DNA sequence: CACCAGGTCCGTT
DNA sequence: AACGGACATGGT
């Protein structure tokens, strides 16, 4: 039985929440977005200031948790606006962004792939990975593939992961899949950097996107730019830059980081698109 | 064709 | 502790 649920898009906007880089498992369709998580799928549509979630009735609770729908984001937004400067502009631009609650293994694999990589290619590789090792399913008349289990991934070697476009990260995927499949803990308290290929940035992304550790502020090339250009920072070590932001923003770190990432990247992608979304 | 991308590892100072 | 090169590959 398929059901729908409606939210105001003021603090739950499909476009920005999906394209702000926290997930790679979605596709734009004629009338909205097809979103996958684990072995489930749902639809997100926007119309008249509303975000419409469509899912199997038995998956509705799952996707409510996934999209973090219970949390009050107006408070987060207002706090960012009060900070002024670039943060205020970024919050305005990404007002409808929510931080999802994604599955740990899936998030770990996706962000292993993300390093030194382009978002479109990350999405393509994740898709090929699911196609090859996931289970075929259908939702709303559309085929999709579940995210592979650690056990399924542990059966393949580097050559396979190179073939789906992982490049040099193939070794990271294989080692990590093997570790998790053989019982290594992957939870909110484990040291994520103990996984081969996981440094602070990837660890922070997994902490934030899978365990909702919003006290983490992942620093990548874009946030390094923000730090330099908009905050006038001079430190070069990304670890220190992250610690600096985290000390400043506390439990708002993760939310503010997403506002800033989405804003900075959108500016770089082209003024045209930006201007139409942000009439002065 | 260079340069860069949601970095990390590893060997040198 | 700090620094730099290597790493695969496709987008711009």
XYZ file of C-alpha atoms (C1' of nucleotides) in Angstrom:
305
model
C 0.000 0.000 0.000
C 1.522 3.290 -1.129
C 0.968 6.386 0.954
C 1.943 10.033 0.852
C 2.838 12.525 3.520
C 3.089 16.272 3.129
C 5.553 18.735 4.663
C 6.087 22.431 4.271
C 9.071 22.904 1.981
C 10.248 25.934 3.943
C 12.480 23.708 6.075
C 12.364 20.576 3.951
C 13.315 21.308 0.383
C 13.995 18.284 -1.827
C 16.292 19.971 -4.332
C 18.727 21.516 -1.846
C 18.616 18.660 0.668
C 19.478 16.136 -2.034
C 22.016 18.145 -3.995
C 23.916 19.501 -0.990
C 26.167 16.475 -1.232
C 25.098 14.398 1.755
C 23.675 11.562 -0.343
C 24.491 10.184 -3.774
C 21.560 7.816 -4.143
C 18.866 9.822 -5.849
C 17.760 10.670 -9.350
C 15.853 13.533 -10.795
C 12.653 12.481 -12.527
C 10.120 14.411 -14.579
C 8.111 15.354 -11.530
C 10.492 15.065 -8.611
C 13.158 12.810 -7.142
C 13.523 9.067 -6.758
C 15.427 8.544 -3.519
C 17.057 5.316 -2.307
C 18.338 4.336 1.118
C 19.520 0.857 1.973
C 17.039 -1.477 0.280
C 14.195 1.035 0.251
C 13.040 3.750 -2.092
C 10.659 6.678 -2.028
C 9.567 9.673 -4.085
C 9.997 13.323 -3.201
C 7.990 15.914 -5.091
C 7.669 19.638 -4.685
C 4.581 21.684 -5.426
C 3.075 24.857 -4.052
C 5.508 25.229 -1.206
C 5.018 21.656 -0.145
C 7.281 18.624 -0.172
C 5.370 15.433 -0.836
C 6.855 12.151 0.338
C 5.535 8.983 -1.304
C 6.502 5.567 0.048
C 5.197 2.162 0.997
C 3.105 2.594 4.100
C 5.389 0.212 5.953
C 8.389 2.408 5.039
C 6.911 5.743 6.080
C 8.371 5.649 9.575
C 11.740 4.729 8.101
C 11.748 7.683 5.726
C 10.510 10.072 8.385
C 13.555 9.163 10.375
C 15.735 9.223 7.240
C 14.687 12.750 6.362
C 14.871 13.836 9.994
C 11.366 15.241 9.720
C 10.723 15.576 13.452
C 13.449 18.109 14.144
C 12.841 21.844 14.350
C 15.058 23.351 11.673
C 13.757 26.886 12.083
C 15.888 27.243 15.184
C 18.979 26.082 13.309
C 18.266 28.457 10.450
C 17.665 31.434 12.744
C 20.860 30.776 14.649
C 22.837 30.743 11.408
C 21.214 33.978 10.254
C 22.120 35.641 13.544
C 25.773 34.853 12.901
C 25.642 37.274 9.969
C 28.116 37.398 7.090
C 28.495 34.506 4.706
C 26.771 32.143 7.109
C 23.645 34.241 7.060
C 23.618 34.316 3.244
C 24.325 30.583 3.068
C 21.499 29.783 5.482
C 19.123 31.918 3.467
C 20.148 30.101 0.306
C 19.966 26.631 1.845
C 17.079 27.243 4.208
C 15.328 24.013 3.218
C 18.310 21.733 3.818
C 17.858 18.910 6.307
C 20.582 16.525 7.475
C 19.475 12.983 6.722
C 19.989 9.913 8.899
C 21.669 7.475 6.544
C 22.805 3.896 6.992
C 26.335 3.578 8.386
C 27.894 1.096 5.961
C 26.341 2.765 2.945
C 27.554 6.168 4.110
C 31.034 4.862 4.817
C 31.363 3.342 1.340
C 29.984 6.414 -0.401
C 32.342 8.779 1.373
C 35.316 6.517 0.816
C 34.502 7.010 -2.853
C 34.053 10.743 -2.416
C 37.672 11.583 -1.708
C 39.443 13.591 -4.373
C 36.498 12.921 -6.667
C 33.692 14.760 -8.446
C 30.138 14.435 -7.155
C 28.667 13.360 -10.538
C 31.238 10.599 -10.790
C 30.692 9.509 -7.186
C 26.998 9.130 -7.942
C 27.727 7.145 -11.090
C 30.076 4.786 -9.262
C 27.652 4.265 -6.369
C 24.947 3.482 -8.888
C 27.113 0.921 -10.695
C 28.035 -0.638 -7.369
C 24.379 -1.110 -6.432
C 23.521 -2.370 -9.898
C 26.263 -4.979 -9.714
C 25.982 -6.158 -6.111
C 22.574 -5.023 -4.866
C 19.182 -6.672 -5.144
C 16.878 -5.604 -7.931
C 13.645 -4.108 -6.658
C 10.798 -1.976 -7.874
C 8.938 0.943 -6.412
C 6.208 2.925 -8.086
C 6.849 1.181 -11.380
C 10.542 1.921 -11.386
C 13.449 -0.455 -10.991
C 16.221 0.237 -8.517
C 18.910 -1.689 -6.657
C 19.468 -1.982 -2.939
C 22.798 -0.994 -1.475
C 25.092 -4.031 -1.233
C 25.704 -5.651 2.133
C 29.225 -5.778 3.585
C 29.151 -9.536 2.958
C 28.329 -9.071 -0.715
C 31.063 -6.484 -1.112
C 33.643 -8.525 0.766
C 33.483 -11.208 -1.939
C 35.064 -8.961 -4.555
C 38.579 -7.704 -5.054
C 40.193 -4.489 -6.143
C 39.830 -5.272 -9.829
C 36.062 -5.323 -9.482
C 35.935 -1.960 -7.736
C 38.215 -0.448 -10.336
C 35.867 -1.732 -13.000
C 32.943 0.204 -11.515
C 35.064 3.355 -11.467
C 36.438 3.506 -7.938
C 39.956 4.158 -9.193
C 42.638 4.003 -6.518
C 39.921 3.890 -3.834
C 39.269 0.275 -4.828
C 41.640 -0.927 -2.129
C 39.839 1.173 0.489
C 36.493 -0.356 -0.466
C 37.755 -3.904 -0.373
C 39.543 -3.531 2.965
C 36.613 -1.753 4.589
C 34.038 -4.231 3.287
C 36.149 -7.109 4.552
C 36.558 -5.498 7.959
C 32.838 -4.828 8.423
C 31.804 -8.201 7.005
C 34.062 -9.937 9.482
C 32.515 -8.145 12.411
C 34.455 -4.915 12.984
C 32.182 -2.491 14.825
C 30.680 0.369 12.817
C 28.679 2.527 15.186
C 28.530 5.998 16.652
C 31.303 5.344 19.142
C 33.913 3.517 17.063
C 37.020 5.199 15.686
C 36.157 5.540 12.012
C 39.692 6.526 11.036
C 40.741 2.980 11.933
C 39.268 1.920 8.579
C 41.806 1.964 5.762
C 41.174 5.007 3.610
C 39.257 6.942 6.245
C 40.835 10.169 7.446
C 39.251 12.923 9.444
C 37.143 14.350 6.617
C 35.485 11.056 5.680
C 35.103 10.151 9.349
C 33.369 13.464 9.994
C 31.006 12.923 7.057
C 30.045 9.464 8.281
C 29.629 10.745 11.829
C 27.394 13.544 10.602
C 25.362 11.789 7.930
C 24.978 8.362 9.531
C 25.072 9.146 13.257
C 23.810 12.724 13.174
C 26.878 13.982 14.977
C 26.170 17.629 14.243
C 29.133 18.695 16.350
C 31.318 17.630 13.417
C 32.366 20.023 10.675
C 33.841 18.143 7.678
C 36.445 20.268 5.911
C 36.973 19.544 2.236
C 38.314 21.696 -0.555
C 35.147 23.832 -0.608
C 35.082 24.539 3.098
C 38.767 25.315 2.948
C 37.870 27.971 0.384
C 35.123 29.325 2.620
C 37.556 29.424 5.523
C 40.123 31.360 3.521
C 37.929 33.623 1.432
C 34.991 34.327 3.709
C 36.396 33.918 7.202
C 39.860 35.277 6.436
C 41.522 32.221 7.953
C 45.213 31.545 7.486
C 45.621 28.038 8.889
C 46.433 25.399 6.246
C 45.925 22.151 8.132
C 42.388 20.913 7.493
C 42.290 19.207 10.878
C 42.912 22.528 12.546
C 40.409 24.315 10.330
C 37.767 21.745 11.284
C 38.556 22.075 14.974
C 38.367 25.835 14.669
C 34.873 25.721 13.144
C 33.703 23.084 15.612
C 34.845 25.170 18.566
C 32.936 28.114 17.131
C 29.676 26.398 16.163
C 29.390 23.518 18.625
C 26.334 21.341 17.963
C 25.385 23.521 14.981
C 28.623 22.649 13.168
C 27.219 20.013 10.841
C 24.174 22.050 9.850
C 26.189 25.197 9.216
C 28.752 23.244 7.251
C 26.021 22.022 4.902
C 24.648 25.517 4.414
C 28.143 26.737 3.556
C 29.068 23.823 1.299
C 25.880 24.091 -0.730
C 26.171 27.862 -0.997
C 29.829 27.981 -1.962
C 29.517 25.214 -4.496
C 26.389 26.709 -6.046
C 28.158 30.040 -6.475
C 31.003 28.320 -8.277
C 28.712 26.318 -10.528
C 27.307 29.397 -12.212
C 25.788 32.729 -11.360
C 22.875 32.115 -13.696
C 21.419 29.273 -11.722
C 22.221 31.048 -8.506
C 20.586 34.324 -9.400
C 17.328 32.743 -10.467
C 17.114 30.953 -7.146
C 18.012 33.999 -5.134
C 16.288 37.151 -6.333
C 17.666 40.180 -4.520
C 45.255 19.742 -22.838
C 45.960 21.145 -18.274
C 43.683 21.427 -13.829
C 40.667 19.886 -10.273
C 37.542 17.015 -7.459
C 33.391 16.451 -0.453
C 41.476 13.174 0.770
C 44.408 9.724 2.529
C 48.555 7.240 2.866
C 53.262 6.964 3.300
C 57.922 8.223 3.094
C 61.156 12.418 4.105
C 62.674 16.162 6.720
C 54.922 17.618 13.912
C 54.988 19.214 9.259
C 55.413 18.628 4.176
C 54.961 16.659 -0.362
C 54.169 13.239 -3.911
C 51.299 9.445 -5.576
C 47.073 7.848 -6.498
C 42.632 6.708 -10.953
C 39.537 8.857 -13.551
C 36.247 11.827 -15.661
C 34.248 16.717 -15.667
C 35.136 21.391 -16.999
